[in-house]
Amino acid sequence: MKLPFEIGDHSIGLPWASDDSQPIRVMLIDDDKDEASLTRSLLAHVKDIRYELDWVGSFEEGVDSIARDEHDAFLIDHNLGKRTGIELVRGAREAGSLAALIMLTGQRDRATDIAAMDAGATDFLMKGRTDAALLDRTLRYAITQAAMLAALDRSRAQMAGLEELGRILVEEGPTPTTIEHIVDLIVERFGLHQIAIYLADGDLLRLAGQHGYGEPLTTLSRVDSSIERVTRAGQPIFVPSMVEPGASGTGNVVASELSVPLLVAGELVGLMNVASFVTAPIGEEDHSAIRLVADRLTAALAVVRERTITEERLMKAQEELRGGNHPPLPDGITDDQTSAYLRPFLEPLVEVAIAGARMHPERKVGLLLVAWDGDEAAAGALLASQ
């Protein structure tokens, strides 16, 4: 089932709201072939919306059809030989299907209706008492409900992915292994299957991780006009459509490629590209999630950049101390109680303070440590005159 979210559109895309001429595909699962002819006749009387009905006549075929998820809605008869439609609905939900599943019952049976809803049916209809208008209304309601549930499920998956991504970056930093893990998370949790992450290396941007590109560019020039345009914009922009070569040679038309600059203090430290095909455009929620991923990755890169600058200053101080015949400085903090997140900030501060004390023995060194909730801390090294 397609859910085309468009950038700037705050509503869920529904089949009948589209400008294209694609029909709404409905699958009837019923062991009575005559029901297919009757249902097709009812749908033909619906105005303004074009339905296309397919039919399978067994429980097993119904299971396969729902698993393929090629239809916008499923009409499921309660009696399917030795099995029931309720069993089919329950099995589909347990397998993770979010499709619009509508139960068909032969008589007014409140117990059956309740059992169908408990199993996960989106709605139910009575055979023999359904006209074209009621069938149309029920289908549209069920498809809308399914679309809302799918959007909610996608949002939850993305939030879980963002939480895991943030945890990995805090614990491990933006290492090559972490970048590959981030790409896998985006594919798995966000449903985006064409992504490339580049990190700055001098005058170049080098590919750090990718998925879905047949022949990805391993390096990009920072002075390339398109890269400069993204850098100047300081925010995600779409690049023109292109054709991605396919195995068949015909290629897939890429609707757009979202390029997200990773900027630290105005300097480009990386680039994240996410491409979308015409059949699966990047939607509004995808756009927001990509921005959040980029923000978290940029923050991690900023920490690494700041630590590199601090280490360079520290090395310079060490060289000056060694020139004065001072003993080498300690390797740094090894306290196991110091969190991995704080250690990169704390070590340089302490070492710089020690270096200052050796250069000015008349002064005392004090370390001020402020902590709250046992989880976060801020530290500062103070040099005070005696």
mmCIF file of C-alpha atoms in Angstrom:
data_model
loop_
_atom_site.group_PDB
_atom_site.id
_atom_site.type_symbol
_atom_site.label_atom_id
_atom_site.label_comp_id
_atom_site.label_asym_id
_atom_site.label_seq_id
_atom_site.Cartn_x
_atom_site.Cartn_y
_atom_site.Cartn_z
ATOM 1 C CA MET A 1 0.000 0.000 0.000
ATOM 2 C CA LYS A 2 1.430 3.346 -1.004
ATOM 3 C CA LEU A 3 1.510 6.233 1.440
ATOM 4 C CA PRO A 4 2.970 9.158 -0.536
ATOM 5 C CA PHE A 5 3.902 11.870 1.951
ATOM 6 C CA GLU A 6 4.874 15.031 0.120
ATOM 7 C CA ILE A 7 7.183 17.730 1.422
ATOM 8 C CA GLY A 8 5.105 20.575 2.828
ATOM 9 C CA ASP A 9 1.909 18.508 2.877
ATOM 10 C CA HIS A 10 0.737 17.778 6.415
ATOM 11 C CA SER A 11 -1.892 15.226 5.389
ATOM 12 C CA ILE A 12 -1.609 11.517 4.718
ATOM 13 C CA GLY A 13 -1.706 10.747 0.995
ATOM 14 C CA LEU A 14 -4.703 8.582 0.153
ATOM 15 C CA PRO A 15 -5.412 6.838 -3.178
ATOM 16 C CA TRP A 16 -8.564 8.803 -4.034
ATOM 17 C CA ALA A 17 -6.835 12.115 -3.275
ATOM 18 C CA SER A 18 -4.172 11.528 -5.916
ATOM 19 C CA ASP A 19 -4.201 13.242 -9.284
ATOM 20 C CA ASP A 20 -3.086 10.103 -11.093
ATOM 21 C CA SER A 21 -5.473 7.585 -12.619
ATOM 22 C CA GLN A 22 -4.392 4.582 -10.565
ATOM 23 C CA PRO A 23 -7.396 2.589 -9.285
ATOM 24 C CA ILE A 24 -7.890 1.494 -5.687
ATOM 25 C CA ARG A 25 -6.998 -2.180 -5.599
ATOM 26 C CA VAL A 26 -9.254 -4.433 -3.506
ATOM 27 C CA MET A 27 -8.760 -8.142 -2.864
ATOM 28 C CA LEU A 28 -11.785 -10.342 -2.090
ATOM 29 C CA ILE A 29 -10.988 -13.521 -0.137
ATOM 30 C CA ASP A 30 -14.074 -15.726 -0.408
ATOM 31 C CA ASP A 31 -14.642 -19.388 -1.292
ATOM 32 C CA ASP A 32 -17.790 -18.431 -3.244
ATOM 33 C CA LYS A 33 -16.850 -17.238 -6.742
ATOM 34 C CA ASP A 34 -20.279 -15.676 -7.251
ATOM 35 C CA GLU A 35 -19.467 -13.178 -4.495
ATOM 36 C CA ALA A 36 -16.667 -11.838 -6.674
ATOM 37 C CA SER A 37 -19.104 -11.019 -9.477
ATOM 38 C CA LEU A 38 -21.553 -9.366 -7.059
ATOM 39 C CA THR A 39 -18.858 -7.298 -5.344
ATOM 40 C CA ARG A 40 -17.377 -6.220 -8.676
ATOM 41 C CA SER A 41 -20.837 -5.078 -9.779
ATOM 42 C CA LEU A 42 -21.305 -3.018 -6.606
ATOM 43 C CA LEU A 43 -17.935 -1.322 -7.003
ATOM 44 C CA ALA A 44 -18.719 -0.480 -10.621
ATOM 45 C CA HIS A 45 -21.633 1.695 -9.404
ATOM 46 C CA VAL A 46 -19.369 3.887 -7.269
ATOM 47 C CA LYS A 47 -18.936 7.334 -8.792
ATOM 48 C CA ASP A 48 -15.751 9.448 -8.760
ATOM 49 C CA ILE A 49 -13.569 6.605 -7.450
ATOM 50 C CA ARG A 50 -12.304 3.744 -9.598
ATOM 51 C CA TYR A 51 -11.973 0.350 -7.918
ATOM 52 C CA GLU A 52 -10.209 -2.720 -9.228
ATOM 53 C CA LEU A 53 -11.240 -6.057 -7.663
ATOM 54 C CA ASP A 54 -9.174 -9.248 -7.502
ATOM 55 C CA TRP A 55 -10.359 -12.549 -6.032
ATOM 56 C CA VAL A 56 -8.881 -15.634 -4.351
ATOM 57 C CA GLY A 57 -10.947 -18.517 -3.049
ATOM 58 C CA SER A 58 -9.014 -20.141 -0.219
ATOM 59 C CA PHE A 59 -7.556 -19.396 3.196
ATOM 60 C CA GLU A 60 -4.022 -20.170 2.041
ATOM 61 C CA GLU A 61 -4.285 -17.875 -0.989
ATOM 62 C CA GLY A 62 -5.610 -15.172 1.293
ATOM 63 C CA VAL A 63 -2.573 -15.498 3.575
ATOM 64 C CA ASP A 64 -0.224 -15.135 0.594
ATOM 65 C CA SER A 65 -2.166 -12.171 -0.789
ATOM 66 C CA ILE A 66 -2.064 -10.191 2.466
ATOM 67 C CA ALA A 67 1.632 -10.992 2.883
ATOM 68 C CA ARG A 68 2.399 -9.543 -0.574
ATOM 69 C CA ASP A 69 0.585 -6.322 0.420
ATOM 70 C CA GLU A 70 -0.205 -5.351 -3.160
ATOM 71 C CA HIS A 71 -3.769 -4.156 -2.457
ATOM 72 C CA ASP A 72 -5.216 -1.130 -0.685
ATOM 73 C CA ALA A 73 -7.887 -3.173 1.140
ATOM 74 C CA PHE A 74 -8.969 -6.771 1.702
ATOM 75 C CA LEU A 75 -12.556 -8.070 1.957
ATOM 76 C CA ILE A 76 -12.450 -11.331 3.929
ATOM 77 C CA ASP A 77 -15.323 -13.803 4.193
ATOM 78 C CA HIS A 78 -15.920 -15.303 7.631
ATOM 79 C CA ASN A 79 -16.304 -18.860 6.272
ATOM 80 C CA LEU A 80 -13.268 -20.107 4.354
ATOM 81 C CA GLY A 81 -13.760 -23.860 4.259
ATOM 82 C CA LYS A 82 -12.281 -25.461 7.369
ATOM 83 C CA ARG A 83 -10.768 -22.161 8.464
ATOM 84 C CA THR A 84 -12.346 -18.809 9.284
ATOM 85 C CA GLY A 85 -11.753 -15.240 8.262
ATOM 86 C CA ILE A 86 -11.149 -14.368 11.911
ATOM 87 C CA GLU A 87 -8.198 -16.773 11.963
ATOM 88 C CA LEU A 88 -6.890 -15.154 8.794
ATOM 89 C CA VAL A 89 -7.162 -11.652 10.249
ATOM 90 C CA ARG A 90 -5.533 -12.665 13.521
ATOM 91 C CA GLY A 91 -2.675 -14.391 11.726
ATOM 92 C CA ALA A 92 -2.112 -11.364 9.487
ATOM 93 C CA ARG A 93 -1.926 -9.005 12.466
ATOM 94 C CA GLU A 94 0.432 -11.317 14.351
ATOM 95 C CA ALA A 95 2.659 -11.320 11.257
ATOM 96 C CA GLY A 96 2.799 -7.521 11.401
ATOM 97 C CA SER A 97 0.341 -6.575 8.658
ATOM 98 C CA LEU A 98 -1.173 -3.082 8.955
ATOM 99 C CA ALA A 99 -3.452 -3.511 5.940
ATOM 100 C CA ALA A 100 -7.129 -2.562 5.795
ATOM 101 C CA LEU A 101 -8.878 -5.876 6.617
ATOM 102 C CA ILE A 102 -12.687 -5.895 6.358
ATOM 103 C CA MET A 103 -14.655 -8.926 7.546
ATOM 104 C CA LEU A 104 -17.733 -10.160 5.657
ATOM 105 C CA THR A 105 -20.366 -11.994 7.713
ATOM 106 C CA GLY A 106 -23.406 -13.831 6.448
ATOM 107 C CA GLN A 107 -25.777 -12.815 9.226
ATOM 108 C CA ARG A 108 -26.098 -10.360 12.054
ATOM 109 C CA ASP A 109 -24.021 -12.008 14.722
ATOM 110 C CA ARG A 110 -22.760 -9.695 17.433
ATOM 111 C CA ALA A 111 -20.383 -12.307 18.833
ATOM 112 C CA THR A 112 -18.760 -12.770 15.419
ATOM 113 C CA ASP A 113 -18.456 -9.005 14.920
ATOM 114 C CA ILE A 114 -16.781 -8.587 18.320
ATOM 115 C CA ALA A 115 -14.458 -11.534 17.659
ATOM 116 C CA ALA A 116 -13.501 -10.012 14.297
ATOM 117 C CA MET A 117 -12.622 -6.673 15.853
ATOM 118 C CA ASP A 118 -10.687 -8.364 18.669
ATOM 119 C CA ALA A 119 -8.702 -10.269 16.038
ATOM 120 C CA GLY A 120 -7.744 -6.971 14.397
ATOM 121 C CA ALA A 121 -10.327 -6.408 11.665
ATOM 122 C CA THR A 122 -10.530 -2.782 10.583
ATOM 123 C CA ASP A 123 -14.297 -3.010 9.989
ATOM 124 C CA PHE A 124 -17.002 -5.500 9.012
ATOM 125 C CA LEU A 125 -19.925 -5.759 6.560
ATOM 126 C CA MET A 126 -22.971 -8.004 6.263
ATOM 127 C CA LYS A 127 -23.376 -10.030 3.095
ATOM 128 C CA GLY A 128 -26.621 -9.394 1.273
ATOM 129 C CA ARG A 129 -27.217 -6.087 3.091
ATOM 130 C CA THR A 130 -24.473 -4.017 1.541
ATOM 131 C CA ASP A 131 -25.076 -1.556 -1.292
ATOM 132 C CA ALA A 132 -22.531 0.324 -3.398
ATOM 133 C CA ALA A 133 -22.528 3.429 -1.192
ATOM 134 C CA LEU A 134 -21.983 1.472 2.029
ATOM 135 C CA LEU A 135 -19.248 -0.653 0.463
ATOM 136 C CA ASP A 136 -17.487 2.453 -0.867
ATOM 137 C CA ARG A 137 -17.731 4.272 2.469
ATOM 138 C CA THR A 138 -16.464 1.262 4.422
ATOM 139 C CA LEU A 139 -13.530 0.779 2.081
ATOM 140 C CA ARG A 140 -12.507 4.426 2.278
ATOM 141 C CA TYR A 141 -12.773 4.427 6.074
ATOM 142 C CA ALA A 142 -10.737 1.233 6.400
ATOM 143 C CA ILE A 143 -8.027 2.487 4.019
ATOM 144 C CA THR A 144 -7.800 5.778 5.923
ATOM 145 C CA GLN A 145 -7.475 3.954 9.251
ATOM 146 C CA ALA A 146 -4.792 1.679 7.834
ATOM 147 C CA ALA A 147 -2.873 4.680 6.481
ATOM 148 C CA MET A 148 -2.955 6.400 9.868
ATOM 149 C CA LEU A 149 -1.751 3.275 11.648
ATOM 150 C CA ALA A 150 1.031 2.789 9.105
ATOM 151 C CA ALA A 151 2.143 6.404 9.563
ATOM 152 C CA LEU A 152 2.132 5.997 13.345
ATOM 153 C CA ASP A 153 4.070 2.741 13.137
ATOM 154 C CA ARG A 154 6.633 4.369 10.850
ATOM 155 C CA SER A 155 7.002 7.309 13.229
ATOM 156 C CA ARG A 156 7.579 4.990 16.184
ATOM 157 C CA ALA A 157 10.196 3.032 14.260
ATOM 158 C CA GLN A 158 12.000 6.238 13.333
ATOM 159 C CA MET A 159 12.011 7.507 16.924
ATOM 160 C CA ALA A 160 13.401 4.185 18.129
ATOM 161 C CA GLY A 161 16.066 4.427 15.441
ATOM 162 C CA LEU A 162 17.000 7.954 16.493
ATOM 163 C CA GLU A 163 17.325 6.895 20.137
ATOM 164 C CA GLU A 164 19.587 3.991 19.211
ATOM 165 C CA LEU A 165 21.618 6.185 16.873
ATOM 166 C CA GLY A 166 22.167 8.778 19.594
ATOM 167 C CA ARG A 167 23.258 6.114 22.069
ATOM 168 C CA ILE A 168 25.785 4.639 19.626
ATOM 169 C CA LEU A 169 27.297 8.028 18.808
ATOM 170 C CA VAL A 170 27.654 8.914 22.513
ATOM 171 C CA GLU A 171 29.229 5.579 23.417
ATOM 172 C CA GLU A 172 31.419 5.002 20.363
ATOM 173 C CA GLY A 173 31.706 8.299 18.491
ATOM 174 C CA PRO A 174 31.536 8.660 14.678
ATOM 175 C CA THR A 175 33.898 5.774 13.905
ATOM 176 C CA PRO A 176 33.817 3.954 10.523
ATOM 177 C CA THR A 177 31.942 1.079 12.171
ATOM 178 C CA THR A 178 29.443 3.512 13.697
ATOM 179 C CA ILE A 179 28.807 5.196 10.340
ATOM 180 C CA GLU A 180 28.044 1.820 8.774
ATOM 181 C CA HIS A 181 25.710 1.060 11.676
ATOM 182 C CA ILE A 182 23.953 4.407 11.170
ATOM 183 C CA VAL A 183 23.362 3.584 7.504
ATOM 184 C CA ASP A 184 21.883 0.209 8.474
ATOM 185 C CA LEU A 185 19.610 1.910 11.037
ATOM 186 C CA ILE A 186 18.308 4.386 8.462
ATOM 187 C CA VAL A 187 17.491 1.552 6.079
ATOM 188 C CA GLU A 188 15.896 -0.635 8.746
ATOM 189 C CA ARG A 189 14.035 1.937 10.850
ATOM 190 C CA PHE A 190 13.286 4.695 8.362
ATOM 191 C CA GLY A 191 12.545 2.624 5.257
ATOM 192 C CA LEU A 192 14.958 4.730 3.170
ATOM 193 C CA HIS A 193 17.003 2.440 0.951
ATOM 194 C CA GLN A 194 19.369 4.756 -0.883
ATOM 195 C CA ILE A 195 21.732 6.704 1.364
ATOM 196 C CA ALA A 196 25.369 7.827 1.289
ATOM 197 C CA ILE A 197 27.380 9.534 4.055
ATOM 198 C CA TYR A 198 30.568 11.439 3.224
ATOM 199 C CA LEU A 199 33.077 12.845 5.731
ATOM 200 C CA ALA A 200 35.542 15.653 5.107
ATOM 201 C CA ASP A 201 39.170 14.742 4.455
ATOM 202 C CA GLY A 202 41.173 17.794 3.481
ATOM 203 C CA ASP A 203 39.856 19.175 0.196
ATOM 204 C CA LEU A 204 37.750 16.064 -0.401
ATOM 205 C CA LEU A 205 34.659 14.392 0.979
ATOM 206 C CA ARG A 206 35.222 10.656 1.246
ATOM 207 C CA LEU A 207 32.489 8.018 1.278
ATOM 208 C CA ALA A 208 32.141 6.686 4.835
ATOM 209 C CA GLY A 209 29.073 4.486 4.372
ATOM 210 C CA GLN A 210 26.332 3.845 1.831
ATOM 211 C CA HIS A 211 23.424 1.626 0.873
ATOM 212 C CA GLY A 212 21.508 1.236 -2.362
ATOM 213 C CA TYR A 213 23.885 2.938 -4.781
ATOM 214 C CA GLY A 214 25.115 0.591 -7.488
ATOM 215 C CA GLU A 215 28.297 2.550 -8.216
ATOM 216 C CA PRO A 216 28.626 5.273 -5.558
ATOM 217 C CA LEU A 217 31.162 8.056 -5.933
ATOM 218 C CA THR A 218 33.922 7.338 -3.431
ATOM 219 C CA THR A 219 35.062 10.967 -3.241
ATOM 220 C CA LEU A 220 33.516 14.373 -3.811
ATOM 221 C CA SER A 221 35.325 17.662 -4.286
ATOM 222 C CA ARG A 222 34.481 20.318 -1.727
ATOM 223 C CA VAL A 223 34.832 22.957 -4.443
ATOM 224 C CA ASP A 224 32.304 21.275 -6.729
ATOM 225 C CA SER A 225 29.480 23.684 -7.568
ATOM 226 C CA SER A 226 26.757 21.412 -6.167
ATOM 227 C CA ILE A 227 28.683 20.895 -2.904
ATOM 228 C CA GLU A 228 29.291 24.623 -2.577
ATOM 229 C CA ARG A 229 25.606 25.260 -3.158
ATOM 230 C CA VAL A 230 24.664 22.890 -0.329
ATOM 231 C CA THR A 231 27.272 24.467 1.958
ATOM 232 C CA ARG A 232 26.087 27.992 1.221
ATOM 233 C CA ALA A 233 22.468 27.002 1.815
ATOM 234 C CA GLY A 234 23.375 25.584 5.218
ATOM 235 C CA GLN A 235 20.329 23.337 5.092
ATOM 236 C CA PRO A 236 19.051 20.344 3.098
ATOM 237 C CA ILE A 237 18.364 20.951 -0.574
ATOM 238 C CA PHE A 238 17.113 18.770 -3.414
ATOM 239 C CA VAL A 239 19.396 18.039 -6.328
ATOM 240 C CA PRO A 240 17.958 17.438 -9.849
ATOM 241 C CA SER A 241 16.408 14.152 -10.899
ATOM 242 C CA MET A 242 18.657 11.488 -12.323
ATOM 243 C CA VAL A 243 18.598 7.891 -13.532
ATOM 244 C CA GLU A 244 20.153 5.207 -11.379
ATOM 245 C CA PRO A 245 21.412 2.321 -13.580
ATOM 246 C CA GLY A 246 19.598 -0.924 -12.866
ATOM 247 C CA ALA A 247 20.542 -4.538 -13.368
ATOM 248 C CA SER A 248 18.316 -4.698 -16.428
ATOM 249 C CA GLY A 249 20.010 -1.681 -17.981
ATOM 250 C CA THR A 250 16.784 0.305 -18.112
ATOM 251 C CA GLY A 251 17.468 2.131 -14.849
ATOM 252 C CA ASN A 252 15.176 3.565 -12.179
ATOM 253 C CA VAL A 253 14.123 7.184 -12.315
ATOM 254 C CA VAL A 254 15.186 8.932 -9.127
ATOM 255 C CA ALA A 255 12.651 11.565 -8.148
ATOM 256 C CA SER A 256 15.164 13.585 -6.142
ATOM 257 C CA GLU A 257 18.193 13.392 -3.904
ATOM 258 C CA LEU A 258 18.159 15.212 -0.597
ATOM 259 C CA SER A 259 21.620 16.543 0.265
ATOM 260 C CA VAL A 260 22.131 17.466 3.914
ATOM 261 C CA PRO A 261 25.300 19.388 4.851
ATOM 262 C CA LEU A 262 27.021 18.546 8.148
ATOM 263 C CA LEU A 263 28.348 21.899 9.346
ATOM 264 C CA VAL A 264 30.414 22.674 12.437
ATOM 265 C CA ALA A 265 30.971 26.399 13.072
ATOM 266 C CA GLY A 266 30.127 27.043 9.432
ATOM 267 C CA GLU A 267 32.689 24.525 8.172
ATOM 268 C CA LEU A 268 31.568 21.543 6.081
ATOM 269 C CA VAL A 269 32.641 18.374 7.893
ATOM 270 C CA GLY A 270 30.425 15.936 6.031
ATOM 271 C CA LEU A 271 27.494 15.390 3.697
ATOM 272 C CA MET A 272 24.536 13.021 3.804
ATOM 273 C CA ASN A 273 22.651 12.188 0.610
ATOM 274 C CA VAL A 274 19.293 10.386 0.606
ATOM 275 C CA ALA A 275 17.782 9.527 -2.771
ATOM 276 C CA SER A 276 14.178 8.605 -3.555
ATOM 277 C CA PHE A 277 12.593 6.882 -6.500
ATOM 278 C CA VAL A 278 9.414 8.156 -8.131
ATOM 279 C CA THR A 279 7.553 5.159 -6.710
ATOM 280 C CA ALA A 280 8.699 5.923 -3.134
ATOM 281 C CA PRO A 281 9.212 9.680 -2.688
ATOM 282 C CA ILE A 282 10.814 11.180 0.406
ATOM 283 C CA GLY A 283 7.962 12.416 2.548
ATOM 284 C CA GLU A 284 7.583 15.084 5.186
ATOM 285 C CA GLU A 285 8.191 12.740 8.110
ATOM 286 C CA ASP A 286 11.205 11.271 6.299
ATOM 287 C CA HIS A 287 12.561 14.782 5.777
ATOM 288 C CA SER A 288 12.273 15.582 9.492
ATOM 289 C CA ALA A 289 13.872 12.288 10.506
ATOM 290 C CA ILE A 290 16.794 12.820 8.119
ATOM 291 C CA ARG A 291 17.385 16.262 9.619
ATOM 292 C CA LEU A 292 17.461 14.748 13.123
ATOM 293 C CA VAL A 293 19.939 12.081 12.026
ATOM 294 C CA ALA A 294 22.138 14.764 10.473
ATOM 295 C CA ASP A 295 21.972 16.876 13.646
ATOM 296 C CA ARG A 296 23.072 13.977 15.840
ATOM 297 C CA LEU A 297 25.893 13.025 13.495
ATOM 298 C CA THR A 298 27.028 16.646 13.244
ATOM 299 C CA ALA A 299 27.109 16.959 17.048
ATOM 300 C CA ALA A 300 29.317 13.866 17.287
ATOM 301 C CA LEU A 301 31.636 15.216 14.599
ATOM 302 C CA ALA A 302 31.795 18.542 16.452
ATOM 303 C CA VAL A 303 32.996 16.748 19.601
ATOM 304 C CA VAL A 304 35.709 14.980 17.615
ATOM 305 C CA ARG A 305 36.750 18.256 15.978
ATOM 306 C CA GLU A 306 36.941 20.064 19.306
ATOM 307 C CA ARG A 307 38.900 17.245 20.878
ATOM 308 C CA THR A 308 41.344 17.247 17.966
ATOM 309 C CA ILE A 309 41.940 20.969 18.408
ATOM 310 C CA THR A 310 42.438 20.531 22.167
ATOM 311 C CA GLU A 311 44.844 17.623 21.659
ATOM 312 C CA GLU A 312 46.884 19.662 19.189
ATOM 313 C CA ARG A 313 47.190 22.450 21.757
ATOM 314 C CA LEU A 314 48.114 19.930 24.422
ATOM 315 C CA MET A 315 50.801 18.361 22.248
ATOM 316 C CA LYS A 316 52.284 21.792 21.705
ATOM 317 C CA ALA A 317 52.310 22.382 25.463
ATOM 318 C CA GLN A 318 53.930 18.983 26.009
ATOM 319 C CA GLU A 319 56.682 19.799 23.534
ATOM 320 C CA GLU A 320 57.355 23.055 25.328
ATOM 321 C CA LEU A 321 57.559 21.231 28.654
ATOM 322 C CA ARG A 322 59.894 18.568 27.278
ATOM 323 C CA GLY A 323 62.145 21.321 25.960
ATOM 324 C CA GLY A 324 62.497 22.497 29.557
ATOM 325 C CA ASN A 325 63.605 19.006 30.732
ATOM 326 C CA HIS A 326 60.331 18.335 32.481
ATOM 327 C CA PRO A 327 59.204 14.683 32.801
ATOM 328 C CA PRO A 328 56.533 13.480 30.345
ATOM 329 C CA LEU A 329 52.912 14.030 31.224
ATOM 330 C CA PRO A 330 50.655 11.139 32.286
ATOM 331 C CA ASP A 331 48.578 9.440 29.637
ATOM 332 C CA GLY A 332 45.377 10.815 31.106
ATOM 333 C CA ILE A 333 42.464 9.816 33.241
ATOM 334 C CA THR A 334 41.919 6.074 33.668
ATOM 335 C CA ASP A 335 39.190 6.219 36.291
ATOM 336 C CA ASP A 336 36.594 3.597 35.303
ATOM 337 C CA GLN A 337 33.876 5.709 36.889
ATOM 338 C CA THR A 338 34.366 8.485 34.348
ATOM 339 C CA SER A 339 31.813 8.049 31.568
ATOM 340 C CA ALA A 340 32.994 7.487 28.002
ATOM 341 C CA TYR A 341 31.076 10.570 26.944
ATOM 342 C CA LEU A 342 32.759 12.910 29.469
ATOM 343 C CA ARG A 343 36.278 11.516 29.237
ATOM 344 C CA PRO A 344 37.136 13.262 25.916
ATOM 345 C CA PHE A 345 36.236 16.594 27.544
ATOM 346 C CA LEU A 346 37.780 15.909 30.955
ATOM 347 C CA GLU A 347 41.169 14.482 29.956
ATOM 348 C CA PRO A 348 42.449 17.533 28.021
ATOM 349 C CA LEU A 349 41.302 19.890 30.780
ATOM 350 C CA VAL A 350 43.168 17.988 33.483
ATOM 351 C CA GLU A 351 46.309 17.569 31.394
ATOM 352 C CA VAL A 352 46.397 21.229 30.422
ATOM 353 C CA ALA A 353 46.019 22.143 34.118
ATOM 354 C CA ILE A 354 48.892 19.820 35.065
ATOM 355 C CA ALA A 355 51.038 21.264 32.299
ATOM 356 C CA GLY A 356 50.309 24.765 33.548
ATOM 357 C CA ALA A 357 51.225 23.810 37.099
ATOM 358 C CA ARG A 358 54.592 22.481 35.962
ATOM 359 C CA MET A 359 55.292 25.637 34.030
ATOM 360 C CA HIS A 360 54.299 27.757 37.063
ATOM 361 C CA PRO A 361 55.159 25.771 40.206
ATOM 362 C CA GLU A 362 54.290 28.742 42.376
ATOM 363 C CA ARG A 363 50.658 28.219 41.547
ATOM 364 C CA LYS A 364 48.182 25.624 42.772
ATOM 365 C CA VAL A 365 45.849 23.607 40.589
ATOM 366 C CA GLY A 366 42.248 23.062 41.515
ATOM 367 C CA LEU A 367 39.730 20.870 39.633
ATOM 368 C CA LEU A 368 36.109 21.867 39.960
ATOM 369 C CA LEU A 369 33.650 19.064 39.188
ATOM 370 C CA VAL A 370 29.917 19.692 39.157
ATOM 371 C CA ALA A 371 27.531 16.743 38.751
ATOM 372 C CA TRP A 372 23.793 16.197 38.871
ATOM 373 C CA ASP A 373 21.564 13.079 38.722
ATOM 374 C CA GLY A 374 24.716 10.999 38.604
ATOM 375 C CA ASP A 375 24.596 11.015 34.831
ATOM 376 C CA GLU A 376 25.926 14.301 33.560
ATOM 377 C CA ALA A 377 28.804 16.455 34.695
ATOM 378 C CA ALA A 378 30.711 19.569 33.821
ATOM 379 C CA ALA A 379 34.329 20.037 34.739
ATOM 380 C CA GLY A 380 36.741 22.930 34.691
ATOM 381 C CA ALA A 381 40.415 23.223 35.536
ATOM 382 C CA LEU A 382 41.349 26.327 37.489
ATOM 383 C CA LEU A 383 44.784 27.873 37.950
ATOM 384 C CA ALA A 384 44.908 30.055 41.040
ATOM 385 C CA SER A 385 47.739 32.220 42.328
ATOM 386 C CA GLN A 386 49.218 31.025 45.586
#
